[in-house]
Amino acid sequence: MPLHGKNIIGGSLLGAGAETFRAVDPATRRPLEPDFHHATRAELDQAVELADRAFALRGSVEPAQTAALLERIADEIDALGDTLIERCGQETALPSGRLTGERARTTGQLRLFARVVTEGSWVDARIDRPLPDRTPVPKPDLRRMLIPIGPVLVFPASNFPLAFSVAGGDTASAFAAGCPVIVKARPQHAGTSELVGTAIQKAVAATGLPEGWFSLVHGPGRTTGLELVRHPAIRAVGFTGSVDGGRALFDAAAARPHPIPVYAEMGSINPVFLLPGALAARADEIAAGLHQSMTLGVGQFCTQPGLVIALDGEGLDRLLAALGRRVEETAPATMLMGAIAEGYQQGVRELEATSGVELVARSGQAPDPQKTQAAAAMYATDAKTFLAGEVLRREVFGPSTLVVRCGTEAQMLDVARSLGGQLTATIHAAEDELDEHGRLVSILVTKAGRLLFGGFPTGVEVCPAMNHGGPYPATTDAHFTSVGTAAILRFARPVCYQNFPESRLPAELRDENARGVWRRVDGVLTKEDVC
Ligand code: NAP
């Protein structure tokens, strides 16, 4: 399937702009055909105006149509077959096995949201019946539910070119909430983005939704991205990337005359705490799991364990030796793009320049910069150095980890207290040790969006109970998750109807519960009609 390199603006393909770029194969550093056109200001306005007009028609979009859209997008992505995997592999250097799995996660996520929309209870309908005879003041009839927020702008992640990208979790959850979506494509994944964007464009047409329900535009974040964030008709933003990028967009959104939410998932170092009982029983096993988690996907996961904290002793020595051997045996591998590889090099240089930080092990082979490669590495320091060095608490995005040796439990707790917000925090402990170290759990619960007992933080299940979020700087809003069905809540807002005639209420709030959703009637969860 030849790529056209144009912007997808509703039902049209537009490329009036003179500025073009090409995606680059990170494994060879060669540009890939074709040229892609940056969207012009007029094209951006057209995309947002179409989305705004489409949203004005939302009353005529039934949940069944939204579910059909999500299903159809999944089918269209499946129909792209190997074309998608091949192009995505060229643009990211990710192996086809990983991409095939990520495609299944993407389509599975879309189909999961279709089921959420069909079932319908996510709107959290609440009905409080009136008490006209109440004294001294009668109680009105109050009915509340969630409604879509409006056109959503999505900035895809660099590290999940399918599952957190054009048809990824942000787009799927925004569509599921009933919002039109505009995606600012990643230049590195321009071809992959076009293929998936075309699948969505076809699905929008096939399910009879207004054309403005979806657009895909190309251009730099600092111009195109910011112009879109500032456009008055954009109502919310989904983002995954760096703290600097997320914060720039968040600040721009907050400075608008009419501020809007930016749900940015950003940096996390995902601390792993190893208590002595766990190390005594399983130091080698923990080293193997930690190595796998820290080097998976060349360490390019937001849940990569970049920090390990343990009490000094024989167990920790065994872990360091076993992990060190594995790190040395790890071959350098190609990262997603030059900027990420350079960011990783800079991060490890900063670690190495910090007095009191020791390099314990590094990949035995040197990385080839012509192939955008990174070498795995493990560093160690003591708690005092860690607590003094702000730089040691920064995310180093790639296959390295820093081990902090603590002399006492009090030091371990100080290290935990010093951490910023995290997506995850992990504790390895013998079961009875957790009682002794209850304070550690109490601290970590204030820091992280997901707490793990045993295991490793990479591998984020897409399901109703998942929370992929956390206090700043892990995200800009710790109330929400960007993975799992609860992600839909980011793109909805509550509205309450007071004393409204039955005929003017949405189906979910009428006396007869024709949609069969769970509702809270006078505080009690039920599917019964209101009588
Ligand atoms: P990024 O640089 O933050 O880029 C993400 C998006 O934001 C891109 O679309 C980018 O535009 C845009 N952007 C960046 N800076 C901006 C600014 N000042 N104003 C407006 N828009 C801006 O993230 P990345 O390229 O994915 O990766 C870089 C670093 O992000 C990594 O090294 C890593 O530290 C971190 N990262 C974290 C996660 C996570 O989940 N925690 C995931 C991926 C990356 P362009 O399209 O023009 O680039």
Coordinates of C-alpha atoms and ligand atoms in Angstrom, one line a residue:
M1 CA 0.0 0.0 0.0
P2 CA 1.7 3.2 -1.1
L3 CA 1.9 6.0 1.4
H4 CA 0.6 9.5 0.4
G5 CA 2.4 11.6 3.1
K6 CA -0.7 13.9 3.5
N7 CA -2.6 15.1 6.5
I8 CA -5.9 13.3 7.1
I9 CA -8.4 16.1 7.7
G10 CA -11.8 14.5 8.2
G11 CA -12.7 12.8 4.9
S12 CA -10.0 14.6 2.9
L13 CA -6.2 14.2 2.3
L14 CA -4.5 17.6 2.4
G15 CA -0.9 18.6 1.9
A16 CA -0.8 22.2 0.8
G17 CA 2.2 23.0 3.0
A18 CA 5.7 23.4 1.5
E19 CA 7.5 22.0 4.6
T20 CA 8.1 18.3 4.5
F21 CA 10.0 15.6 6.4
R22 CA 10.8 11.9 6.3
A23 CA 10.7 9.3 9.0
V24 CA 14.1 7.7 9.7
D25 CA 15.1 4.0 10.1
P26 CA 16.9 4.1 13.5
A27 CA 18.9 0.9 12.7
T28 CA 20.5 2.5 9.6
R29 CA 19.8 6.2 10.2
R30 CA 18.5 6.3 6.6
P31 CA 15.4 8.4 5.7
L32 CA 12.4 6.5 4.6
E33 CA 10.1 7.4 1.8
P34 CA 7.8 9.3 1.2
D35 CA 7.9 12.9 2.2
F36 CA 5.3 13.9 4.8
H37 CA 3.7 17.4 4.7
H38 CA 3.5 19.5 7.8
A39 CA -0.1 20.7 8.2
T40 CA -0.7 24.4 7.4
R41 CA -2.4 26.7 9.8
A42 CA -5.6 26.5 7.6
E43 CA -5.5 22.7 7.6
L44 CA -5.2 22.7 11.4
D45 CA -8.2 25.0 11.7
Q46 CA -10.1 22.9 9.3
A47 CA -9.5 19.8 11.4
V48 CA -10.6 21.4 14.6
E49 CA -13.6 23.1 13.1
L50 CA -14.7 19.8 11.6
A51 CA -14.3 18.1 15.0
D52 CA -16.2 20.9 16.7
R53 CA -19.1 20.6 14.2
A54 CA -19.1 16.8 14.5
F55 CA -19.3 17.1 18.3
A56 CA -22.3 19.4 18.0
L57 CA -24.1 16.4 16.4
R58 CA -23.2 14.1 19.3
G59 CA -26.8 13.9 20.4
S60 CA -27.5 11.8 17.3
V61 CA -24.6 9.4 17.9
E62 CA -25.9 6.3 19.7
P63 CA -23.7 4.1 21.9
A64 CA -24.2 1.3 19.4
Q65 CA -22.6 3.5 16.7
T66 CA -19.6 4.3 19.0
A67 CA -19.1 0.6 19.7
A68 CA -19.4 -0.1 16.0
L69 CA -16.7 2.5 15.3
L70 CA -14.3 1.0 17.8
E71 CA -14.9 -2.6 16.5
R72 CA -14.5 -1.4 12.9
I73 CA -11.2 0.4 13.6
A74 CA -9.9 -2.9 15.2
D75 CA -11.0 -4.8 12.1
E76 CA -9.4 -2.3 9.7
I77 CA -6.1 -2.5 11.6
D78 CA -6.1 -6.3 11.5
A79 CA -6.8 -6.0 7.7
L80 CA -3.5 -4.0 7.3
G81 CA -1.7 -7.3 8.0
D82 CA 2.0 -7.4 7.5
T83 CA 2.1 -4.0 5.8
L84 CA 1.7 -2.3 9.2
I85 CA 4.2 -4.5 11.0
E86 CA 6.8 -4.0 8.3
R87 CA 6.5 -0.2 8.2
C88 CA 6.4 0.0 12.0
G89 CA 9.5 -2.2 12.3
Q90 CA 11.4 0.1 9.9
E91 CA 10.4 3.2 11.8
T92 CA 11.1 1.9 15.3
A93 CA 13.6 -1.1 15.0
L94 CA 11.2 -3.0 17.2
P95 CA 11.1 -6.7 16.3
S96 CA 8.0 -8.1 14.5
G97 CA 7.1 -10.4 17.5
R98 CA 6.9 -7.4 19.8
L99 CA 4.9 -5.4 17.2
T100 CA 2.5 -8.3 16.5
G101 CA 1.8 -8.5 20.3
E102 CA 1.4 -4.7 20.5
R103 CA -1.1 -4.8 17.6
A104 CA -3.1 -7.4 19.4
R105 CA -3.0 -5.2 22.5
T106 CA -4.2 -2.2 20.4
T107 CA -7.1 -4.1 18.8
G108 CA -8.0 -5.8 22.1
Q109 CA -8.1 -2.4 23.8
L110 CA -10.4 -1.0 21.1
R111 CA -12.8 -4.0 21.4
L112 CA -12.7 -3.8 25.2
F113 CA -13.9 -0.2 25.0
A114 CA -16.6 -1.2 22.5
R115 CA -17.9 -3.6 25.2
V116 CA -17.7 -0.9 27.9
V117 CA -19.8 1.4 25.7
T118 CA -22.3 -1.3 24.8
E119 CA -22.8 -2.2 28.5
G120 CA -23.1 1.5 29.2
S121 CA -22.8 1.7 33.0
W122 CA -19.6 3.7 32.8
V123 CA -21.7 6.9 32.6
D124 CA -22.2 6.5 36.4
A125 CA -25.9 7.4 36.3
R126 CA -27.3 8.7 39.6
I127 CA -30.9 9.5 40.3
D128 CA -32.2 11.1 43.4
R129 CA -36.0 11.1 43.5
P130 CA -37.8 14.3 44.5
L131 CA -39.3 14.9 48.0
P132 CA -41.8 17.6 47.3
D133 CA -43.3 17.5 50.8
R134 CA -40.0 17.7 52.6
T135 CA -39.8 20.6 55.0
P136 CA -38.5 23.2 55.4
V137 CA -37.4 22.9 51.7
P138 CA -38.7 20.4 49.1
K139 CA -36.0 18.2 47.5
P140 CA -35.9 18.6 43.7
D141 CA -35.6 15.7 41.2
L142 CA -31.9 15.4 40.5
R143 CA -30.3 13.1 37.8
R144 CA -26.6 13.1 37.0
M145 CA -24.4 11.3 34.5
L146 CA -21.2 11.6 32.6
I147 CA -21.2 13.2 29.1
P148 CA -18.4 13.6 26.6
I149 CA -16.1 16.6 27.1
G150 CA -15.6 17.6 23.4
P151 CA -12.8 17.3 20.8
V152 CA -9.7 15.6 22.2
L153 CA -6.2 16.2 21.0
V154 CA -3.8 13.2 21.3
F155 CA 0.0 13.2 21.3
P156 CA 1.1 9.6 20.8
A157 CA 4.0 8.0 22.7
S158 CA 7.3 7.3 21.0
N159 CA 7.7 3.9 22.7
F160 CA 4.4 2.3 21.8
P161 CA 3.9 3.0 18.1
L162 CA 0.6 1.2 18.1
A163 CA -0.8 0.7 21.5
F164 CA -0.2 4.3 22.7
S165 CA -0.4 5.9 19.3
V166 CA -2.9 6.9 16.6
A167 CA -5.5 4.2 17.6
G168 CA -4.0 3.6 21.1
G169 CA -5.4 4.0 24.6
D170 CA -6.0 7.7 24.5
T171 CA -7.8 7.7 21.1
A172 CA -9.8 4.5 22.0
S173 CA -11.0 6.0 25.4
A174 CA -11.8 9.4 23.9
F175 CA -13.9 7.8 21.1
A176 CA -15.5 5.5 23.7
A177 CA -16.5 8.6 25.8
G178 CA -18.1 10.0 22.6
C179 CA -15.5 12.6 21.7
P180 CA -14.0 13.4 18.2
V181 CA -10.2 13.0 18.1
I182 CA -7.4 14.9 16.4
V183 CA -4.0 13.1 16.5
K184 CA -0.7 15.1 16.2
A185 CA 1.3 12.3 14.6
R186 CA 4.8 11.4 15.8
P187 CA 7.2 12.3 13.0
Q188 CA 9.3 9.2 13.8
H189 CA 6.2 7.0 13.1
A190 CA 4.8 9.0 10.2
G191 CA 4.1 6.0 7.9
T192 CA 2.7 3.8 10.7
S193 CA 0.5 6.8 11.7
E194 CA -0.8 7.2 8.2
L195 CA -1.6 3.5 7.9
V196 CA -3.5 3.5 11.2
G197 CA -5.1 6.9 10.5
T198 CA -6.4 5.7 7.2
A199 CA -7.9 2.7 9.0
I200 CA -9.7 5.1 11.4
Q201 CA -10.8 7.3 8.5
K202 CA -12.4 4.3 6.8
A203 CA -14.1 3.2 10.0
V204 CA -15.6 6.6 10.6
A205 CA -17.1 6.6 7.1
A206 CA -18.3 3.0 7.3
T207 CA -20.1 3.6 10.6
G208 CA -21.8 6.8 9.4
L209 CA -20.2 9.2 11.8
P210 CA -19.5 12.8 10.8
E211 CA -16.2 13.1 8.9
G212 CA -14.7 15.5 11.6
W213 CA -14.8 12.6 14.1
F214 CA -11.1 12.0 13.3
S215 CA -8.2 13.9 11.8
L216 CA -4.4 13.1 11.8
V217 CA -2.0 16.0 11.3
H218 CA 1.8 16.2 10.9
G219 CA 4.1 18.9 12.3
P220 CA 6.5 19.7 15.1
G221 CA 5.1 19.7 18.7
R222 CA 6.5 23.2 19.3
T223 CA 4.5 24.8 16.6
T224 CA 1.7 22.4 15.3
G225 CA 1.2 20.9 18.7
L226 CA 1.0 24.1 20.6
E227 CA -1.3 25.8 18.0
L228 CA -3.7 22.9 18.4
V229 CA -3.6 23.0 22.3
R230 CA -4.4 26.7 22.1
H231 CA -7.3 26.2 19.7
P232 CA -10.5 27.2 21.6
A233 CA -12.5 24.2 20.3
I234 CA -10.1 21.6 21.7
R235 CA -11.4 20.5 25.1
A236 CA -8.8 18.0 26.4
V237 CA -5.4 16.6 25.6
G238 CA -3.9 13.1 26.0
F239 CA -0.1 12.9 26.0
T240 CA 2.7 10.4 26.7
G241 CA 6.3 11.5 26.6
S242 CA 8.9 13.5 28.5
V243 CA 8.3 15.8 31.5
D244 CA 9.5 18.8 29.5
G245 CA 7.2 18.1 26.6
G246 CA 4.2 17.3 28.8
R247 CA 4.8 20.3 31.0
A248 CA 5.1 22.7 27.9
L249 CA 1.7 21.5 26.7
F250 CA 0.1 21.5 30.2
D251 CA 1.3 25.1 30.8
A252 CA 0.0 26.2 27.4
A253 CA -3.4 24.6 28.1
A254 CA -3.5 26.3 31.5
A255 CA -2.7 29.7 30.0
R256 CA -5.6 29.6 27.6
P257 CA -8.4 32.1 28.2
H258 CA -10.5 28.9 28.7
P259 CA -8.1 26.4 30.3
I260 CA -8.5 22.7 29.5
P261 CA -7.1 19.5 31.1
V262 CA -3.9 17.9 29.8
Y263 CA -3.6 14.3 30.8
A264 CA 0.1 13.8 30.4
E265 CA 1.9 10.6 31.4
M266 CA 5.5 11.5 31.8
G267 CA 8.6 10.4 33.8
S268 CA 8.9 7.6 36.3
I269 CA 11.9 5.7 37.7
N270 CA 9.8 2.9 39.2
P271 CA 11.7 2.1 42.4
V272 CA 12.1 -1.5 43.4
F273 CA 12.7 -2.1 47.1
L274 CA 14.4 -5.4 48.1
L275 CA 14.0 -6.4 51.7
P276 CA 16.5 -8.8 53.3
G277 CA 14.2 -11.8 53.6
A278 CA 13.5 -11.7 49.8
L279 CA 17.2 -11.3 49.0
A280 CA 18.3 -14.1 51.3
A281 CA 15.8 -16.5 49.7
R282 CA 15.9 -15.4 46.1
A283 CA 18.8 -13.1 45.1
D284 CA 19.5 -14.9 41.9
E285 CA 15.9 -15.2 40.8
I286 CA 15.3 -11.4 41.6
A287 CA 18.5 -10.6 39.6
A288 CA 17.1 -12.5 36.6
G289 CA 13.7 -10.8 36.7
L290 CA 15.2 -7.4 37.3
H291 CA 17.5 -7.8 34.3
Q292 CA 14.7 -8.9 32.1
S293 CA 12.5 -5.9 33.2
M294 CA 15.2 -3.3 32.9
T295 CA 16.4 -4.3 29.5
L296 CA 13.1 -5.3 27.9
G297 CA 12.5 -3.2 24.7
V298 CA 16.0 -1.7 25.3
G299 CA 14.7 -0.2 28.5
Q300 CA 12.2 2.0 26.7
F301 CA 9.2 1.5 28.9
C302 CA 7.6 4.1 31.2
T303 CA 7.6 1.3 33.8
Q304 CA 11.2 0.4 33.4
P305 CA 12.8 -0.2 36.9
G306 CA 15.5 2.5 37.0
L307 CA 16.1 2.4 40.7
V308 CA 16.7 -0.5 43.1
I309 CA 16.9 0.1 46.9
A310 CA 18.1 -2.5 49.3
L311 CA 19.7 -2.9 52.8
D312 CA 23.4 -3.7 52.6
G313 CA 24.5 -7.3 53.2
E314 CA 25.4 -10.6 51.7
G315 CA 22.0 -10.9 49.9
L316 CA 22.6 -7.6 48.1
D317 CA 26.1 -8.5 47.2
R318 CA 24.8 -11.7 45.6
L319 CA 22.2 -9.8 43.7
L320 CA 24.7 -7.2 42.4
A321 CA 27.1 -10.0 41.2
A322 CA 24.3 -11.9 39.4
L323 CA 22.8 -8.8 37.9
G324 CA 26.2 -7.5 36.9
R325 CA 26.9 -10.8 35.0
R326 CA 23.7 -10.5 33.1
V327 CA 24.2 -6.8 32.2
E328 CA 27.7 -7.6 30.8
E329 CA 26.2 -10.4 28.6
T330 CA 23.5 -8.0 27.2
A331 CA 24.3 -7.0 23.6
P332 CA 23.8 -3.4 22.7
A333 CA 20.5 -2.8 20.8
T334 CA 18.9 -0.2 18.6
M335 CA 16.8 2.4 20.4
L336 CA 13.6 4.0 18.9
M337 CA 15.3 7.1 17.6
G338 CA 18.4 9.2 17.7
A339 CA 17.0 11.7 20.2
I340 CA 16.2 9.0 22.7
A341 CA 19.6 7.3 22.3
E342 CA 21.3 10.7 22.9
G343 CA 19.1 11.3 25.9
Y344 CA 20.1 7.9 27.3
Q345 CA 23.8 8.7 26.7
Q346 CA 23.5 12.0 28.5
G347 CA 21.7 10.4 31.4
V348 CA 24.4 7.7 31.9
R349 CA 27.1 10.4 31.5
E350 CA 25.5 12.4 34.3
L351 CA 25.4 9.3 36.6
E352 CA 29.0 8.6 35.9
A353 CA 30.0 12.2 36.6
T354 CA 28.3 12.1 40.0
S355 CA 30.8 11.6 42.8
G356 CA 29.9 8.5 44.9
V357 CA 28.2 6.7 42.0
E358 CA 30.1 3.6 40.8
L359 CA 29.7 1.8 37.5
V360 CA 29.1 -1.9 38.5
A361 CA 28.6 -3.4 35.0
R362 CA 28.0 -2.5 31.4
S363 CA 27.4 -4.5 28.2
G364 CA 30.5 -6.3 27.1
Q365 CA 30.3 -4.9 23.6
A366 CA 30.5 -1.3 22.6
P367 CA 27.3 0.2 21.1
D368 CA 27.3 1.3 17.4
P369 CA 26.1 4.9 17.1
Q370 CA 25.4 4.4 13.4
K371 CA 22.8 1.9 14.5
T372 CA 21.4 4.1 17.3
Q373 CA 22.4 1.5 19.8
A374 CA 22.5 1.7 23.6
A375 CA 24.5 -0.4 26.0
A376 CA 22.9 -1.8 29.2
A377 CA 24.5 -0.6 32.4
M378 CA 24.1 -0.9 36.2
Y379 CA 25.3 1.7 38.7
A380 CA 25.5 1.7 42.5
T381 CA 25.6 4.3 45.2
D382 CA 24.9 4.7 48.9
A383 CA 21.8 6.3 50.5
K384 CA 23.7 9.5 51.5
T385 CA 24.9 10.2 48.0
F386 CA 21.4 9.4 46.6
L387 CA 19.7 11.7 49.0
A388 CA 22.1 14.6 48.2
G389 CA 21.8 14.3 44.4
E390 CA 18.7 15.6 42.7
V391 CA 20.2 14.3 39.4
L392 CA 20.0 10.7 40.7
R393 CA 16.2 11.0 41.0
R394 CA 15.7 11.8 37.3
E395 CA 14.5 9.2 34.7
V396 CA 17.2 7.8 32.5
F397 CA 15.1 6.4 29.6
G398 CA 16.9 3.2 28.5
P399 CA 18.5 0.0 29.8
S400 CA 20.2 1.1 33.0
T401 CA 19.4 0.9 36.7
L402 CA 20.9 2.5 39.8
V403 CA 21.2 0.4 43.0
V404 CA 21.1 2.3 46.3
R405 CA 22.7 0.6 49.2
C406 CA 21.1 1.6 52.5
G407 CA 22.9 1.0 55.9
T408 CA 19.7 1.1 58.0
E409 CA 16.0 0.8 57.6
A410 CA 15.7 4.5 58.5
Q411 CA 17.9 5.3 55.4
M412 CA 15.7 3.2 53.2
L413 CA 12.6 5.1 54.4
D414 CA 14.4 8.4 53.8
V415 CA 15.1 7.3 50.2
A416 CA 11.5 6.4 49.8
R417 CA 10.4 9.8 51.2
S418 CA 12.7 11.6 48.8
L419 CA 11.1 10.2 45.7
G420 CA 8.8 12.2 43.4
G421 CA 5.5 10.8 42.1
Q422 CA 5.9 7.4 40.3
L423 CA 3.8 5.2 38.0
T424 CA 4.8 2.1 40.1
A425 CA 6.7 1.1 43.2
T426 CA 7.6 -2.5 43.9
I427 CA 8.5 -4.4 47.1
H428 CA 10.2 -7.8 47.3
A429 CA 9.9 -9.2 50.8
A430 CA 9.2 -12.3 52.7
E431 CA 5.5 -12.2 53.7
D432 CA 6.1 -11.6 57.4
E433 CA 8.7 -8.9 56.6
L434 CA 5.9 -6.7 55.3
D435 CA 4.5 -6.3 58.8
E436 CA 7.9 -5.2 60.1
H437 CA 8.2 -2.7 57.2
G438 CA 4.7 -1.3 57.3
R439 CA 6.0 2.2 57.2
L440 CA 7.6 1.6 53.8
V441 CA 4.3 0.6 52.3
S442 CA 2.6 3.7 53.9
I443 CA 5.2 6.0 52.3
L444 CA 5.0 4.3 48.9
V445 CA 1.3 4.4 48.7
T446 CA 1.6 8.2 48.7
K447 CA 4.1 8.1 45.9
A448 CA 2.9 5.7 43.3
G449 CA -0.1 4.9 41.1
R450 CA 0.5 1.1 41.3
L451 CA 2.1 -0.9 44.1
L452 CA 3.5 -4.3 43.3
F453 CA 4.3 -7.1 45.9
G454 CA 6.9 -9.2 44.1
G455 CA 7.2 -9.3 40.3
F456 CA 8.4 -6.4 38.1
P457 CA 6.7 -3.2 36.9
T458 CA 7.0 -3.7 33.1
G459 CA 3.9 -5.3 31.6
V460 CA 0.8 -3.2 32.1
E461 CA -2.4 -5.2 31.9
V462 CA -5.3 -3.6 30.1
C463 CA -8.3 -4.2 32.3
P464 CA -10.9 -2.5 34.5
A465 CA -8.7 -2.5 37.7
M466 CA -5.5 -1.2 36.1
N467 CA -4.1 2.2 37.2
H468 CA -1.4 3.6 35.0
G469 CA -0.9 7.0 36.5
G470 CA 0.5 8.6 39.6
P471 CA 1.4 11.8 41.4
Y472 CA 3.3 14.5 39.5
P473 CA 5.7 14.2 37.7
A474 CA 4.6 10.7 36.7
T475 CA 1.4 12.4 35.4
T476 CA -0.2 15.8 35.4
D477 CA -3.3 14.4 37.1
A478 CA -3.1 11.6 39.6
H479 CA -6.9 11.1 39.6
F480 CA -6.8 9.3 36.3
T481 CA -5.3 6.3 34.5
S482 CA -4.2 6.2 30.9
V483 CA -4.5 2.4 30.7
G484 CA -7.5 0.2 31.3
T485 CA -11.2 1.0 31.0
A486 CA -11.2 3.8 33.6
A487 CA -9.2 5.8 31.1
I488 CA -12.5 6.8 29.6
L489 CA -13.2 9.0 32.6
R490 CA -10.6 11.5 31.5
F491 CA -12.7 12.5 28.5
A492 CA -16.1 12.9 30.2
R493 CA -17.6 15.4 32.6
P494 CA -20.6 15.2 34.9
V495 CA -23.9 17.0 34.2
C496 CA -26.9 17.1 36.5
Y497 CA -30.4 17.6 35.3
Q498 CA -32.8 19.2 37.9
N499 CA -36.5 18.8 37.5
F500 CA -36.2 18.0 33.8
P501 CA -39.1 16.6 31.9
E502 CA -38.6 12.9 31.3
S503 CA -38.8 13.2 27.5
R504 CA -35.8 15.6 27.5
L505 CA -33.5 13.3 29.6
P506 CA -30.8 11.1 28.1
A507 CA -31.9 7.4 28.0
E508 CA -29.7 6.5 31.0
L509 CA -31.6 8.9 33.3
R510 CA -35.2 8.2 32.4
D511 CA -37.5 6.3 34.7
E512 CA -37.6 3.3 32.5
N513 CA -34.0 1.8 32.4
A514 CA -34.3 0.8 28.7
R515 CA -30.5 0.6 28.4
G516 CA -30.3 -1.7 31.4
V517 CA -27.3 0.1 32.9
W518 CA -26.4 0.1 36.6
R519 CA -27.7 3.3 38.3
R520 CA -27.5 4.6 41.8
V521 CA -31.2 5.4 42.6
D522 CA -31.5 7.2 45.9
G523 CA -28.0 6.0 46.7
V524 CA -28.7 2.3 45.9
L525 CA -27.1 0.5 43.0
T526 CA -29.8 -1.1 40.8
K527 CA -30.8 -1.9 37.3
E528 CA -34.5 -1.5 38.2
D529 CA -36.8 1.1 36.6
V530 CA -37.6 4.1 38.8
C531 CA -41.2 4.2 39.9
Ligands
NAP1 P1 8.7 14.2 24.0 O1 10.0 14.8 23.6 O2 8.1 14.7 25.3 O3 7.7 14.3 22.8 C1 6.3 13.9 23.0 C2 5.5 14.8 22.1 O4 5.5 16.1 22.7 C3 5.9 14.9 20.7 O5 4.8 15.0 19.9 C4 6.7 16.2 20.7 O6 6.7 16.9 19.5 C5 5.9 17.0 21.7 N1 6.8 18.0 22.4 C6 8.0 17.8 23.0 N2 8.4 18.9 23.5 C7 7.5 19.9 23.3 C8 7.4 21.3 23.6 N3 8.4 21.9 24.2 N4 6.3 22.0 23.2 C9 5.3 21.3 22.5 N5 5.4 20.0 22.2 C10 6.4 19.3 22.6 O7 8.9 12.7 24.3 P2 9.6 11.5 23.4 O8 10.1 12.1 22.1 O9 8.6 10.4 23.3 O10 10.8 10.9 24.2 C11 11.7 11.7 24.8 C12 11.8 11.4 26.3 O11 10.5 11.2 26.9 C13 12.4 10.0 26.5 O12 13.8 10.1 26.4 C14 11.9 9.7 27.9 O13 12.7 10.4 28.9 C15 10.5 10.3 27.9 N6 9.5 9.3 27.6 C16 8.8 8.9 28.7 C17 7.7 8.0 28.5 C18 6.9 7.6 29.7 O14 5.9 6.9 29.4 N7 7.2 7.9 30.9 C19 7.5 7.4 27.3 C20 8.2 7.9 26.2 C21 9.2 8.8 26.4 P3 7.5 16.3 18.2 O15 6.5 15.5 17.5 O16 7.8 17.5 17.4 O17 8.6 15.5 18.7

